[in-house]
Amino acid sequence: MYKCILIPIDGTPDSRKAIKPAVQLAKDQNAKVVGIHVAPAQRGNVFEESTTRGYVSPREYAARARKHSGKVLRDVEQAASRAGVPYTGAHAISDFPYIEIIKAAKRYGCDLIFMGSHSRRGLSRLVV
């Protein structure tokens, strides 16, 4: 039924709750898994009194974001490995994670996005 399942992870406990059932579904469906983490866009290049104290170049920020994404996605990679499910990791930098999630779903040919509740409760959780 499903061939590729996208698992967006932001590092919170609620997002991590999706890993185990998503990987199990992928295993049951003989599907592959793509984990994605979207880091926030760079902000706050502080230029105090004409100096660059606190400044991180866009290239350095991108490298740090990539490294952080790898750490955040490690649990997805390990769960997929244990289950024998093919895994691909992806990351992006954006203030609009939903756009990057949709782009990744299209790029990797995912036919299901499996994500945590993000602390929603009651009626709002049911609607989502």
Backbone as a ProteinNet text record, in pm:
[ID]
protein_1_A
[PRIMARY]
MYKCILIPIDGTPDSRKAIKPAVQLAKDQNAKVVGIHVAPAQRGNVFEESTTRGYVSPREYAARARKHSGKVLRDVEQAASRAGVPYTGAHAISDFPYIEIIKAAKRYGCDLIFMGSHSRRGLSRLVV
[TERTIARY]
82.1	0	86.8	172.9	262.8	401.1	468.7	602.5	711.1	674.9	771.6	700.3	751.3	690.3	786.1	738.4	817	787.1	895.2	879.9	948	871	929.6	957.6	1078.3	1118.1	1175.4	1122.6	1177.7	1261.2	1274.5	1355.5	1277.3	1149.9	1068.6	1022.8	991.1	940.5	814.6	725.6	603.6	635.6	732.6	766.7	834.6	911	980.5	885.1	768.1	669.6	624.7	641.5	598.4	697	819.7	924.1	888.9	864.3	842.5	723.2	605.1	492.9	511.7	580.5	603.8	696.4	801.7	895.9	828.3	746	673.6	579.5	510.3	422.1	502.9	616.8	702.5	745.7	781.1	821.6	705	587.3	468	431.3	456.8	419.5	533.8	648.3	766.7	802.9	796.4	820.8	955.8	1000.7	1121.3	1079.7	1175.5	1150.4	1243.6	1189.1	1268.8	1243.5	1350	1338.5	1380.7	1307	1345.3	1341.4	1441.6	1446.1	1461.9	1380.5	1388.3	1436.9	1555.4	1612.5	1559.8	1547.8	1501	1603.5	1555.3	1644	1733.3	1847.6	1944.9	1889.3	1912.1	1868.9	1977.5	1964.6	2041.7	2189.6	2228.4	2368.2	2389.8	2456.9	2470.2	2592.1	2567.3	2676.1	2674.9	2758	2763.1	2879.1	2849.4	2951.2	3047.8	2994.2	3070.8	3162.7	3137.7	3215.9	3125.2	3186.9	3108.1	3103.7	3115.6	3109	2976.7	2984.2	2863.4	2814.7	2880.8	2837.2	2879	2785.6	2813.5	2778.8	2871.8	2847.3	2736.5	2667.9	2563.8	2616.5	2738.9	2798.3	2818	2868.8	2889.7	2754.7	2655.7	2523.1	2466.1	2480.2	2431	2501.2	2630.7	2705.7	2659.4	2638.3	2589.6	2448.7	2364.5	2227.6	2227.9	2313.6	2324.4	2367.8	2467.3	2516.1	2406.6	2336.2	2226.7	2116.3	2083.4	1980.8	2019.7	2146.3	2193.1	2170.4	2194.8	2171.6	2022.5	1940.3	1796.1	1740.2	1793.1	1741.7	1804.9	1901.5	1970.5	1873.8	1773.7	1677.8	1597.6	1562.7	1489.5	1579.2	1703.3	1797.9	1819	1836.3	1859.8	1737	1618.4	1496	1476.8	1503	1489.6	1591.6	1712.5	1817.1	1779.3	1732.4	1692.1	1579.2	1489	1373.2	1404.4	1522.3	1557.2	1483.7	1453.1	1380	1478	1474.8	1562.9	1535.3	1642.8	1631.6	1710.7	1652.4	1720.6	1695.7	1799.5	1785.1	1787.7	1710.8	1705.5	1698.7	1748.4	1737.9	1716.7	1663.2	1641.3	1652.5	1664.6	1665.4	1554.9	1460.3	1347	1267.8	1201.6	1107.5	969	954.3	825.8	842.5	850.2	874.9	775.2	650	549.7	582.2	637.6	674.4	787.3	886.2	999.1	955.2	859.2	806.7	736.6	656.8	586.7	686.8	787.8	891.4	961.8	995.2	1064.5	975.2	847.7	754.9	752.3	751	752.8	887.5	995.9	1130.5	1160.2	1116.6	1147.7	1034	927.7	816.3	741.1	730.6	661.4	510.6	444	298.9	228.6	305.6	248.2	343.2	287.4	363.8	312.3	400.9	364.9	433.1	354.2	414.8	342.1	411.9	356.6	249.3	186.1	71.3	110.1	235.2	283.6	202.1	178.2	112.9	-33.2	-95.1	-237	-315.7	-423.5	-508.7	-654.5	-739.9	-882.4	-925.5	-1018.1	-1077	-972.2	-878.3	-777	-690.8	-665.6	-588.1	-669.1	-796.7	-883.9	-892.1	-903.5	-914.7	-787	-671.6	-544	-530.1
-119.4	0	126.2	143.8	258.4	212.7	300.9	268	348.6	468.8	557.4	640.6	635	706.4	814.2	938	1051.5	1072.6	1084.1	1106.6	1238.6	1347.2	1474	1468.8	1505.3	1503.9	1640.3	1699.7	1828.5	1816.4	1695.7	1673.7	1669.5	1705.6	1702.7	1560.1	1532.3	1398.9	1360.9	1456.2	1425.9	1384.4	1449.1	1410.8	1274.1	1243.9	1115.3	997.5	1024.6	917.7	855.9	926.6	876.7	776.2	774.4	693.2	544.6	489.2	344.9	297.5	360.2	312.6	338	445.9	473.7	369.7	335.2	234.4	97.6	66.8	-60.8	-67.8	42.6	46	26.7	91.9	76.4	-69.4	-132.1	-272.5	-359.5	-336.2	-413.7	-394.4	-275.1	-240.9	-264.3	-307.5	-323.6	-190.3	-85.1	50.9	100.5	209.9	275.4	394.7	445.5	556.3	671.2	791.9	913.7	996	1026.4	1115.1	1254.3	1355.2	1493.6	1578.2	1664.8	1764.9	1900.5	1997	2132.6	2226.1	2280	2375.7	2515.7	2599.3	2735.9	2815.8	2912.8	3000.8	3079.5	3118.2	3192.7	3329	3364.9	3494.9	3553.9	3678.7	3741.9	3756.5	3787.2	3822.1	3955.6	3947.6	4065.5	4146.1	4269	4359.8	4470.3	4452.6	4550.2	4644.9	4770.7	4873.9	4841.8	4809.4	4784.5	4662.6	4572.2	4448.5	4331.8	4220.2	4102	4001.5	4051.3	3963.4	3888	3757.4	3676.3	3636.3	3683.5	3654.4	3513.6	3443.1	3312.4	3324.6	3290	3302.7	3208	3239.5	3149.1	3008.1	2998.7	2866.5	2788.4	2857.1	2792.6	2753.6	2842	2809.9	2686.3	2678.8	2563	2434.9	2442.7	2325	2281.4	2377.8	2344.5	2285.2	2341.9	2291.5	2149	2121.2	1985.9	1885.8	1924.5	1837.1	1811.5	1916.5	1902.5	1812.3	1829.9	1746.4	1599	1571.2	1433.3	1373.6	1453.8	1406.8	1383.6	1475.3	1464.2	1340.8	1312.7	1201.5	1066.6	1065.2	940.6	831.6	867.9	768.5	705.4	783.3	729.9	632.6	673.3	587.9	455.6	462.1	340.8	250	308.8	228.3	159	230.9	172.5	60.2	82	-19.1	-146.4	-130.2	-246.2	-324	-252	-316	-367	-335	-376.5	-297.8	-173.3	-85.9	11.5	27.6	125.8	267	342	474.4	577.6	696.3	813.4	929	1003.4	1121.5	1247.6	1346.3	1473.8	1587.2	1701.3	1818.3	1941.7	2044.2	2171.3	2282.3	2403	2521.1	2612.7	2642.1	2724.8	2766.9	2879.7	2921.6	2861.3	2786.4	2726.8	2576.1	2501.5	2357.9	2284.2	2324.8	2252.7	2256.7	2366.5	2376.8	2278.7	2271.5	2180.3	2034.4	2006.6	1870.3	1829.3	1917.3	1887.8	1871.8	1959.5	1947.2	1812.3	1771.5	1643.3	1527.1	1535.1	1428.2	1413.1	1524.2	1519.9	1471.4	1524	1489.8	1341	1281.9	1141.4	1046.2	1099.9	1016.5	952.2	1023	968.9	975.4	867.6	864.9	870.9	889.3	906.9	991.9	1087.7	1165.9	1123.8	1069.7	1014.6	1099.5	1177	1267.1	1264.6	1307.6	1312.9	1418.7	1418.5	1506.8	1650.1	1675.4	1809	1866.2	1782.3	1820.6	1859	1826.6	1855.4	1756.5	1802.1	1718.3	1742.5	1652.9	1670.8	1680.3	1773.2	1789.2	1827.4	1915.4	1957.1	1837.3	1742.1	1623	1534.9	1523	1442.4	1499	1630.7	1695.9	1678.1	1691	1676	1532.1
0	0	0	101.4	104.9	60	-13.3	-61.6	8.6	52.9	117.6	223.7	345.3	457.6	506.5	509.5	557.5	705.3	785.2	929.1	964.8	980.3	1023.9	1174.2	1213.9	1354.3	1389.6	1496.9	1539.5	1667	1717.8	1836.5	1966	1962.8	2084.2	2113.7	2239.5	2273.3	2194	2171	2095.2	1951.8	1888.8	1751.4	1749.2	1853	1860.1	1880	1935.4	1955.5	1823.2	1715	1583.7	1524.6	1573.3	1509.6	1509.4	1625.7	1635.9	1552.5	1565.8	1483.1	1333.9	1297.6	1155.6	1094.2	1166	1116.3	1111.2	1211	1209.2	1089.5	1062.1	945.2	817.3	809.1	691.1	675.1	783.9	778.6	731.2	787.9	750.8	603.8	551.8	415	316.3	367.1	283.3	215.2	295.4	246	297.1	241.1	291.2	376.9	454.7	546	512.6	515.5	502.9	628.3	701.5	816.2	774.2	821.5	789.9	916.5	927	1032.7	965.3	1008.2	953.3	1063.7	1045.2	1140.1	1108.4	1210	1184.7	1104.6	1031.9	955.3	1050.2	999.9	1079.9	1117.7	1243.3	1293.5	1382.5	1408.4	1512.8	1488.4	1367.5	1347	1416.9	1527.1	1612.1	1568.6	1529.9	1495.5	1600.1	1700.8	1808.5	1785	1776	1759.4	1645.6	1532.4	1410.9	1418.9	1511.2	1517.2	1482.4	1460.9	1425.4	1540.2	1660.4	1776.5	1775.5	1788.7	1789.6	1651.2	1548.7	1412.4	1370.5	1309.7	1250.8	1103.3	1018.1	874.6	831.4	723.2	672.3	645.4	595.8	569.7	700.4	803.4	933.5	995.3	984.5	1037.7	968.1	837.2	761.8	806	829.9	875.3	1013.6	1102	1236.8	1230.4	1145.6	1131.4	1077.1	981	923.6	1030.8	1109.9	1216.5	1319.8	1357.9	1454.7	1398.6	1273	1209.9	1214.4	1191.6	1199.5	1336.3	1441.1	1578.2	1603.3	1557.6	1578.6	1506.8	1388.1	1307.4	1342.1	1430.7	1464.6	1511.3	1590.4	1640.2	1527.1	1426	1311.1	1235.7	1212.5	1141.1	1214.7	1346.4	1424	1425.8	1440.2	1440.1	1305.9	1198.3	1064.7	1045.8	1092	1079.5	1155.3	1277.8	1358.9	1293.2	1225.8	1162.8	1022.3	970.7	835.3	728	760.2	669.1	604.1	471.6	406.5	458.8	483.8	544.8	465.5	455.1	400.4	495.9	525.5	609.6	525.2	566.2	494.2	596	556.9	643	556.4	620.2	552	655.7	608.1	694.1	645.5	734	694.5	817.4	806.6	910.9	888.3	780.1	745.2	725.8	836.4	826.2	737.9	740.9	662.1	512.4	465.5	323.7	292.4	379.8	358	368.9	455.6	469.1	339.8	284.7	159	44.4	39.3	-64.6	-54.6	67.4	86.9	45.7	78.9	39.6	-111.9	-182	-328.9	-380.9	-326	-372.2	-357.8	-247.6	-222.2	-261.4	-316.8	-360.7	-245.7	-134.9	-17.6	-37.9	-0.7	-13.4	121.7	228.1	361.6	444.1	517.9	614.9	751.7	833.6	963.5	1068.7	1144.1	1241	1373.9	1478.2	1612.8	1625.4	1742.5	1765.7	1797.5	1830.1	1869.7	1985	2085.3	2211.6	2196.8	2087.9	2076.3	2160.8	2217.8	2301	2262.2	2303.8	2286.3	2140.6	2114.2	1980.7	1875.6	1912.4	1813.2	1769.1	1861.8	1825.5	1733.1	1758.8	1675	1533.9	1522.5	1392.8	1311.8	1377.7	1307.3	1262.6
[MASK]
++++++++++++++++++++++++++++++++++++++++++++++++++++++++++++++++++++++++++++++++++++++++++++++++++++++++++++++++++++++++++++++++

